[in-house]
Amino acid sequence: MMKFTKQNFIFLLGGIMIYVVDIGVDFWVASKYFCQGQYSWSILILCFRGLSLLITQIFSYEWFKNDWEGTNTGKLKWIFLVHLFQCGIFIRYWFALKYGCQAAFKQKCSGDAPETDSPNLIQKQAIDVVTDINMLRVFKTFLETTPQLCVQTYILMEHGKSNFSQYVAIIMSFCGISFSAVDYQISLRKSLPDKDEFPVLSKLVYLFYKLLTITSWILSVTLIMLLSVRSSVILLILLWICGFTWTVKQHTTFCKSKKMEYLYRTVVGIILIFTFFNIKGRKTKVCISIYYATHTVVTLGILFVYMFWKPSIIKEISFTIVSILTILSLVLGIIFLVVYYRCFHPNAYCRPQACSDEVDGEAGRKDRVKCCRFQNFIMQ
């Protein structure tokens, strides 16, 4: 079993600070737009924040309820109240700091000790609670941060005028996506007993793969928003329907109740708009190839539409720069994707008995006593 180290504890503190700063930046940017009379943008940013907050609170409370089923009924009442006031994530950070501090600074784990021993139990508790936070942060990233990044980029390109708060919001969005993607993988590797440690080079390759492909798609969405906001909304809805339908056909069993399962599938459908998300422990070569081939076709299609619909815009230097960045980031992202799967994916170097393909969401929640919440739940 991997250990929760002092370095992990420092990353945890960094995550808390980024979360708090991100909240402040959202309200700061929203207030700026409101003061400038741009009420629609202010409301839209707050809606993204509210939607992600509501959904993460629902999942967080549901997990508490599942973990404490049959016990701690008294604690569940005040846990419910905390989540009702949209502060459940801070309870999770409190448990993470508590167990993380004990695991990183106060416990000395013996590799030969059984898992029922106190040090190993504390290690497992620390890793489990942090992986829960990282799972919720992934939901937040694609329900709030990524859509906000599309909106901020659109505003910047559409109006040409920018202010300091916009740049801060864009930088924070990229930091949030990067931190969420990498930290999520690190925690997942620690929570799966048959997976090796996530080396530094693997982290960088994985980060560039995710960040570049997402950046390319954000620029593509921004371009079609500049052409027609209505068309961009229709495109995103169609992509969500495709993602949701695919998720339903996979017969996922991530949640215990049908209502929560359909909420989970809805969230996965939104995530699939922006990045690939594997939800079954099957080989993903075909699915991921189809996914990024589709994104490539749509991206090129958007650029061709500009050429035929608005040929005059091709001469503008801003369009040329954005087009080059869109194609370049897509090509580089796919290259890093291939390199990651060829050289750095766990299945490329793991033991034969440990080579079941990793997934982004499945039945790891069924038995929290024996395994972590999202065993076989990995963004890849």
Short mmCIF file of C-alpha atoms in Angstrom, two decimals:
data_model
loop_
_atom_site.label_atom_id
_atom_site.label_comp_id
_atom_site.label_asym_id
_atom_site.label_seq_id
_atom_site.Cartn_x
_atom_site.Cartn_y
_atom_site.Cartn_z
CA MET A 1 0.00 0.00 0.00
CA MET A 2 1.32 3.45 -0.95
CA LYS A 3 1.86 6.02 1.77
CA PHE A 4 0.45 9.47 2.36
CA THR A 5 3.63 11.55 2.57
CA LYS A 6 4.55 15.03 3.74
CA GLN A 7 4.68 16.11 0.10
CA ASN A 8 1.08 14.94 -0.33
CA PHE A 9 0.10 16.95 2.75
CA ILE A 10 1.69 20.07 1.23
CA PHE A 11 -0.23 19.47 -2.02
CA LEU A 12 -3.39 19.15 0.08
CA LEU A 13 -2.76 22.56 1.65
CA GLY A 14 -2.13 23.97 -1.81
CA GLY A 15 -5.44 22.53 -3.00
CA ILE A 16 -7.31 24.19 -0.13
CA MET A 17 -5.73 27.56 -0.90
CA ILE A 18 -6.52 27.28 -4.63
CA TYR A 19 -10.12 26.35 -3.79
CA VAL A 20 -10.58 29.38 -1.51
CA VAL A 21 -8.84 31.75 -3.94
CA ASP A 22 -10.95 30.37 -6.80
CA ILE A 23 -14.14 31.23 -4.91
CA GLY A 24 -12.86 34.76 -4.30
CA VAL A 25 -11.85 35.23 -7.95
CA ASP A 26 -15.27 34.08 -9.19
CA PHE A 27 -17.12 36.61 -7.04
CA TRP A 28 -14.56 39.31 -7.89
CA VAL A 29 -14.98 38.79 -11.64
CA ALA A 30 -18.77 38.56 -11.33
CA SER A 31 -18.86 41.81 -9.35
CA LYS A 32 -16.65 43.52 -11.96
CA TYR A 33 -19.03 42.55 -14.76
CA PHE A 34 -22.00 43.64 -12.65
CA CYS A 35 -20.46 47.05 -11.97
CA GLN A 36 -19.76 47.45 -15.70
CA GLY A 37 -23.40 46.78 -16.50
CA GLN A 38 -22.67 43.38 -18.09
CA TYR A 39 -25.28 41.59 -16.00
CA SER A 40 -25.63 38.54 -18.24
CA TRP A 41 -21.95 37.59 -17.89
CA SER A 42 -22.06 38.17 -14.14
CA ILE A 43 -25.14 35.96 -13.76
CA LEU A 44 -23.67 33.27 -16.04
CA ILE A 45 -20.47 33.02 -14.01
CA LEU A 46 -22.43 32.79 -10.77
CA CYS A 47 -24.71 30.14 -12.33
CA PHE A 48 -21.69 27.98 -13.21
CA ARG A 49 -20.45 28.36 -9.64
CA GLY A 50 -23.86 27.58 -8.16
CA LEU A 51 -24.46 24.53 -10.36
CA SER A 52 -21.10 22.94 -9.61
CA LEU A 53 -21.46 23.71 -5.91
CA LEU A 54 -24.92 22.16 -5.73
CA ILE A 55 -23.96 18.96 -7.54
CA THR A 56 -20.74 18.43 -5.58
CA GLN A 57 -22.66 18.93 -2.32
CA ILE A 58 -25.20 16.29 -3.37
CA PHE A 59 -22.50 13.75 -4.19
CA SER A 60 -20.51 14.59 -1.07
CA TYR A 61 -23.48 14.07 1.26
CA GLU A 62 -24.49 10.89 -0.55
CA TRP A 63 -20.99 9.48 -0.02
CA PHE A 64 -21.06 10.39 3.67
CA LYS A 65 -24.43 8.66 3.95
CA ASN A 66 -23.12 5.52 2.19
CA ASP A 67 -19.91 5.42 4.26
CA TRP A 68 -21.73 5.87 7.57
CA GLU A 69 -24.71 3.68 6.71
CA GLY A 70 -26.08 2.12 9.90
CA THR A 71 -23.72 4.12 12.13
CA ASN A 72 -23.09 7.74 13.10
CA THR A 73 -26.73 8.66 12.47
CA GLY A 74 -26.37 11.60 14.83
CA LYS A 75 -23.40 13.00 12.92
CA LEU A 76 -25.26 12.61 9.64
CA LYS A 77 -27.81 15.21 10.76
CA TRP A 78 -25.28 17.99 11.20
CA ILE A 79 -23.38 16.77 8.13
CA PHE A 80 -26.64 17.26 6.21
CA LEU A 81 -27.03 20.79 7.59
CA VAL A 82 -23.48 21.69 6.60
CA HIS A 83 -24.08 20.42 3.06
CA LEU A 84 -27.44 22.22 2.96
CA PHE A 85 -25.53 25.48 3.48
CA GLN A 86 -23.14 24.44 0.67
CA CYS A 87 -20.10 24.00 2.94
CA GLY A 88 -19.65 20.22 2.74
CA ILE A 89 -16.30 20.47 0.97
CA PHE A 90 -14.82 22.18 4.02
CA ILE A 91 -15.87 19.23 6.21
CA ARG A 92 -14.06 16.94 3.80
CA TYR A 93 -10.97 19.17 3.89
CA TRP A 94 -11.12 19.05 7.71
CA PHE A 95 -11.05 15.23 7.68
CA ALA A 96 -8.31 15.30 5.05
CA LEU A 97 -6.15 17.60 7.18
CA LYS A 98 -6.83 15.52 10.28
CA TYR A 99 -5.96 12.12 8.78
CA GLY A 100 -3.31 13.57 6.49
CA CYS A 101 -1.44 15.16 9.38
CA GLN A 102 -1.56 11.91 11.36
CA ALA A 103 -0.43 9.85 8.36
CA ALA A 104 2.36 12.17 7.22
CA PHE A 105 3.79 13.38 10.52
CA LYS A 106 2.66 11.16 13.41
CA GLN A 107 2.52 7.62 12.01
CA LYS A 108 5.36 5.28 11.15
CA CYS A 109 4.01 2.60 8.90
CA SER A 110 5.64 -0.77 8.64
CA GLY A 111 5.47 -2.39 5.22
CA ASP A 112 4.92 -5.83 6.83
CA ALA A 113 2.16 -4.72 9.17
CA PRO A 114 -1.38 -5.93 8.44
CA GLU A 115 -3.81 -3.34 7.13
CA THR A 116 -5.92 -3.59 10.28
CA ASP A 117 -3.04 -2.08 12.29
CA SER A 118 -3.60 1.53 13.29
CA PRO A 119 -0.80 3.12 11.18
CA ASN A 120 -1.95 1.42 8.00
CA LEU A 121 -5.57 2.25 8.79
CA ILE A 122 -4.68 5.93 9.20
CA GLN A 123 -2.80 5.84 5.89
CA LYS A 124 -5.81 4.33 4.16
CA GLN A 125 -8.19 6.85 5.74
CA ALA A 126 -5.98 9.74 4.62
CA ILE A 127 -5.74 8.45 1.04
CA ASP A 128 -9.47 7.68 0.83
CA VAL A 129 -10.61 11.08 2.06
CA VAL A 130 -8.22 12.89 -0.30
CA THR A 131 -9.36 10.81 -3.28
CA ASP A 132 -12.95 11.76 -2.43
CA ILE A 133 -11.99 15.44 -2.54
CA ASN A 134 -10.16 15.00 -5.82
CA MET A 135 -13.16 13.23 -7.36
CA LEU A 136 -15.40 16.13 -6.34
CA ARG A 137 -12.82 18.55 -7.71
CA VAL A 138 -12.92 16.79 -11.09
CA PHE A 139 -16.70 17.27 -11.14
CA LYS A 140 -16.22 20.96 -10.26
CA THR A 141 -13.55 21.40 -12.93
CA PHE A 142 -15.83 20.36 -15.78
CA LEU A 143 -19.06 21.77 -14.37
CA GLU A 144 -17.61 25.19 -13.58
CA THR A 145 -13.95 25.89 -14.37
CA THR A 146 -13.86 24.69 -17.98
CA PRO A 147 -17.17 26.33 -19.04
CA GLN A 148 -16.06 29.55 -17.34
CA LEU A 149 -12.79 29.41 -19.27
CA CYS A 150 -14.80 29.19 -22.53
CA VAL A 151 -16.87 32.22 -21.51
CA GLN A 152 -13.85 34.28 -20.40
CA THR A 153 -11.98 33.48 -23.62
CA TYR A 154 -15.05 34.41 -25.67
CA ILE A 155 -15.44 37.75 -23.88
CA LEU A 156 -11.75 38.49 -24.37
CA MET A 157 -11.85 37.72 -28.12
CA GLU A 158 -15.27 39.23 -28.83
CA HIS A 159 -14.81 42.63 -27.21
CA GLY A 160 -11.06 43.01 -27.56
CA LYS A 161 -10.95 44.89 -24.27
CA SER A 162 -9.60 43.14 -21.21
CA ASN A 163 -8.97 43.93 -17.58
CA PHE A 164 -6.84 42.46 -14.85
CA SER A 165 -9.66 40.41 -13.36
CA GLN A 166 -10.21 38.58 -16.67
CA TYR A 167 -6.58 37.53 -16.89
CA VAL A 168 -6.64 36.38 -13.26
CA ALA A 169 -9.80 34.35 -13.93
CA ILE A 170 -8.25 32.70 -17.01
CA ILE A 171 -5.01 31.90 -15.17
CA MET A 172 -6.92 30.49 -12.20
CA SER A 173 -9.01 28.35 -14.54
CA PHE A 174 -5.94 26.84 -16.17
CA CYS A 175 -4.34 26.29 -12.75
CA GLY A 176 -7.53 24.62 -11.54
CA ILE A 177 -7.71 22.28 -14.53
CA SER A 178 -4.00 21.38 -14.26
CA PHE A 179 -4.05 20.86 -10.50
CA SER A 180 -7.23 18.79 -10.67
CA ALA A 181 -6.04 16.51 -13.49
CA VAL A 182 -2.63 15.66 -12.03
CA ASP A 183 -3.56 15.53 -8.34
CA TYR A 184 -6.49 13.29 -9.21
CA GLN A 185 -4.19 10.79 -10.91
CA ILE A 186 -1.71 10.86 -8.02
CA SER A 187 -4.42 10.11 -5.47
CA LEU A 188 -5.92 7.39 -7.62
CA ARG A 189 -2.60 5.60 -8.00
CA LYS A 190 -2.20 5.64 -4.23
CA SER A 191 -5.67 4.23 -3.69
CA LEU A 192 -5.26 1.28 -6.09
CA PRO A 193 -3.05 -1.42 -4.57
CA ASP A 194 -2.08 -2.96 -7.93
CA LYS A 195 -0.86 0.30 -9.51
CA ASP A 196 2.66 1.69 -9.38
CA GLU A 197 3.67 5.17 -8.22
CA PHE A 198 3.04 8.02 -10.67
CA PRO A 199 6.56 9.15 -11.78
CA VAL A 200 7.31 12.82 -12.40
CA LEU A 201 7.78 12.36 -16.15
CA SER A 202 4.46 10.50 -16.37
CA LYS A 203 2.77 13.38 -14.55
CA LEU A 204 4.15 15.90 -17.03
CA VAL A 205 3.18 13.84 -20.10
CA TYR A 206 -0.30 13.25 -18.71
CA LEU A 207 -0.68 16.95 -17.80
CA PHE A 208 0.30 18.11 -21.29
CA TYR A 209 -2.01 15.56 -22.91
CA LYS A 210 -5.02 16.72 -20.91
CA LEU A 211 -4.23 20.43 -20.91
CA LEU A 212 -3.43 20.69 -24.62
CA THR A 213 -6.44 18.71 -25.85
CA ILE A 214 -8.78 20.65 -23.53
CA THR A 215 -7.21 23.97 -24.60
CA SER A 216 -7.71 23.11 -28.27
CA TRP A 217 -11.35 22.26 -27.68
CA ILE A 218 -11.96 25.42 -25.60
CA LEU A 219 -10.55 27.53 -28.45
CA SER A 220 -12.75 25.63 -30.93
CA VAL A 221 -15.86 26.25 -28.83
CA THR A 222 -14.87 29.92 -28.48
CA LEU A 223 -14.55 30.25 -32.26
CA ILE A 224 -18.02 28.87 -32.89
CA MET A 225 -19.38 31.12 -30.12
CA LEU A 226 -17.91 34.09 -31.98
CA LEU A 227 -19.67 32.89 -35.12
CA SER A 228 -22.98 32.15 -33.40
CA VAL A 229 -23.69 31.67 -29.70
CA ARG A 230 -26.84 29.74 -30.55
CA SER A 231 -24.91 27.34 -32.78
CA SER A 232 -22.35 26.72 -30.04
CA VAL A 233 -25.11 25.94 -27.52
CA ILE A 234 -26.74 23.51 -29.97
CA LEU A 235 -23.38 21.81 -30.64
CA LEU A 236 -22.65 21.40 -26.91
CA ILE A 237 -26.13 20.02 -26.26
CA LEU A 238 -25.73 17.48 -29.08
CA LEU A 239 -22.34 16.42 -27.71
CA TRP A 240 -23.83 16.08 -24.22
CA ILE A 241 -26.67 13.91 -25.57
CA CYS A 242 -24.10 11.65 -27.29
CA GLY A 243 -22.01 11.41 -24.11
CA PHE A 244 -25.01 10.78 -21.87
CA THR A 245 -26.41 8.12 -24.23
CA TRP A 246 -23.04 6.35 -24.37
CA THR A 247 -22.82 6.43 -20.56
CA VAL A 248 -26.33 4.96 -20.19
CA LYS A 249 -25.49 2.17 -22.65
CA GLN A 250 -22.46 1.28 -20.51
CA HIS A 251 -24.86 0.37 -17.65
CA THR A 252 -22.76 2.14 -15.02
CA THR A 253 -23.26 1.20 -11.35
CA PHE A 254 -21.39 4.00 -9.63
CA CYS A 255 -24.19 4.98 -7.22
CA LYS A 256 -26.56 2.95 -5.08
CA SER A 257 -29.77 4.75 -6.06
CA LYS A 258 -31.13 5.14 -9.58
CA LYS A 259 -31.60 8.90 -9.17
CA MET A 260 -27.97 9.41 -8.15
CA GLU A 261 -26.83 7.11 -10.96
CA TYR A 262 -28.62 9.23 -13.55
CA LEU A 263 -27.17 12.38 -11.98
CA TYR A 264 -23.73 10.78 -12.24
CA ARG A 265 -24.36 9.88 -15.89
CA THR A 266 -25.48 13.46 -16.54
CA VAL A 267 -22.24 14.80 -15.07
CA VAL A 268 -20.17 12.30 -17.07
CA GLY A 269 -21.98 13.48 -20.21
CA ILE A 270 -20.87 17.04 -19.44
CA ILE A 271 -17.28 15.92 -18.79
CA LEU A 272 -17.26 14.06 -22.12
CA ILE A 273 -17.92 17.36 -23.89
CA PHE A 274 -14.43 18.51 -22.90
CA THR A 275 -12.29 15.40 -22.38
CA PHE A 276 -12.34 11.62 -22.60
CA PHE A 277 -13.70 9.87 -19.53
CA ASN A 278 -13.50 6.08 -19.29
CA ILE A 279 -16.30 4.53 -17.21
CA LYS A 280 -15.67 0.81 -17.68
CA GLY A 281 -12.68 -1.42 -17.01
CA ARG A 282 -12.32 -2.30 -20.66
CA LYS A 283 -9.69 -1.49 -23.25
CA THR A 284 -10.16 2.09 -24.36
CA LYS A 285 -8.13 2.18 -27.57
CA VAL A 286 -11.16 2.19 -29.88
CA CYS A 287 -13.30 4.53 -27.75
CA ILE A 288 -10.57 7.09 -27.20
CA SER A 289 -9.60 6.98 -30.89
CA ILE A 290 -13.21 7.65 -31.94
CA TYR A 291 -13.53 10.39 -29.33
CA TYR A 292 -10.49 12.41 -30.39
CA ALA A 293 -11.09 11.71 -34.09
CA THR A 294 -14.55 13.27 -33.63
CA HIS A 295 -13.07 16.28 -31.84
CA THR A 296 -10.52 16.69 -34.65
CA VAL A 297 -13.22 16.57 -37.34
CA VAL A 298 -15.41 19.09 -35.46
CA THR A 299 -12.43 21.41 -34.87
CA LEU A 300 -11.42 21.36 -38.54
CA GLY A 301 -15.09 21.75 -39.50
CA ILE A 302 -15.34 24.94 -37.43
CA LEU A 303 -12.26 26.39 -39.15
CA PHE A 304 -13.63 25.50 -42.61
CA VAL A 305 -16.97 27.12 -41.76
CA TYR A 306 -15.09 30.34 -41.02
CA MET A 307 -13.31 30.13 -44.38
CA PHE A 308 -16.55 29.81 -46.35
CA TRP A 309 -18.92 31.82 -44.17
CA LYS A 310 -16.63 34.71 -43.19
CA PRO A 311 -13.67 34.67 -45.61
CA SER A 312 -12.77 38.24 -44.67
CA ILE A 313 -11.92 37.21 -41.12
CA ILE A 314 -9.13 34.91 -42.35
CA LYS A 315 -7.02 37.99 -43.06
CA GLU A 316 -7.22 39.11 -39.44
CA ILE A 317 -4.10 38.35 -37.44
CA SER A 318 -6.12 37.40 -34.34
CA PHE A 319 -7.98 34.67 -36.22
CA THR A 320 -4.73 33.35 -37.66
CA ILE A 321 -3.13 33.16 -34.22
CA VAL A 322 -6.14 31.44 -32.65
CA SER A 323 -6.39 28.96 -35.54
CA ILE A 324 -2.71 28.06 -35.28
CA LEU A 325 -2.97 27.66 -31.49
CA THR A 326 -6.08 25.49 -31.87
CA ILE A 327 -4.51 23.09 -34.38
CA LEU A 328 -1.10 23.09 -32.71
CA SER A 329 -2.45 22.34 -29.25
CA LEU A 330 -4.65 19.57 -30.68
CA VAL A 331 -1.76 17.92 -32.55
CA LEU A 332 0.62 18.21 -29.59
CA GLY A 333 -2.07 16.97 -27.20
CA ILE A 334 -2.69 13.86 -29.30
CA ILE A 335 1.08 13.26 -29.53
CA PHE A 336 1.34 13.41 -25.73
CA LEU A 337 -1.70 11.12 -25.54
CA VAL A 338 0.01 8.50 -27.72
CA VAL A 339 3.28 8.83 -25.79
CA TYR A 340 1.44 8.46 -22.47
CA TYR A 341 -0.37 5.29 -23.52
CA ARG A 342 2.67 3.80 -25.22
CA CYS A 343 5.25 4.51 -22.53
CA PHE A 344 3.75 5.78 -19.27
CA HIS A 345 0.30 4.24 -18.84
CA PRO A 346 0.37 1.66 -15.97
CA ASN A 347 -0.68 -1.10 -18.36
CA ALA A 348 2.48 -0.46 -20.35
CA TYR A 349 4.73 -1.55 -17.51
CA CYS A 350 2.60 -3.13 -14.76
CA ARG A 351 2.61 -6.75 -13.72
CA PRO A 352 0.41 -9.08 -15.83
CA GLN A 353 -2.06 -9.68 -13.00
CA ALA A 354 -2.42 -5.92 -12.50
CA CYS A 355 -3.11 -5.01 -16.10
CA SER A 356 -6.86 -4.53 -16.00
CA ASP A 357 -7.60 -1.24 -17.73
CA GLU A 358 -8.23 1.72 -15.47
CA VAL A 359 -11.52 3.56 -15.61
CA ASP A 360 -12.90 6.95 -14.69
CA GLY A 361 -15.93 5.82 -12.78
CA GLU A 362 -17.45 2.51 -11.79
CA ALA A 363 -18.21 0.23 -8.90
CA GLY A 364 -15.38 1.17 -6.56
CA ARG A 365 -17.98 2.61 -4.20
CA LYS A 366 -19.61 -0.76 -3.59
CA ASP A 367 -17.34 -1.81 -0.76
CA ARG A 368 -15.54 1.06 0.89
CA VAL A 369 -14.25 -1.19 3.67
CA LYS A 370 -12.24 -3.32 1.26
CA CYS A 371 -11.23 -0.70 -1.30
CA CYS A 372 -11.27 3.00 -1.97
CA ARG A 373 -14.30 4.83 -3.26
CA PHE A 374 -13.17 4.94 -6.85
CA GLN A 375 -11.14 1.82 -7.37
CA ASN A 376 -11.23 1.58 -11.15
CA PHE A 377 -12.06 5.27 -11.37
CA ILE A 378 -9.30 7.11 -13.20
CA MET A 379 -9.05 9.86 -15.77
CA GLN A 380 -6.87 8.57 -18.54
#
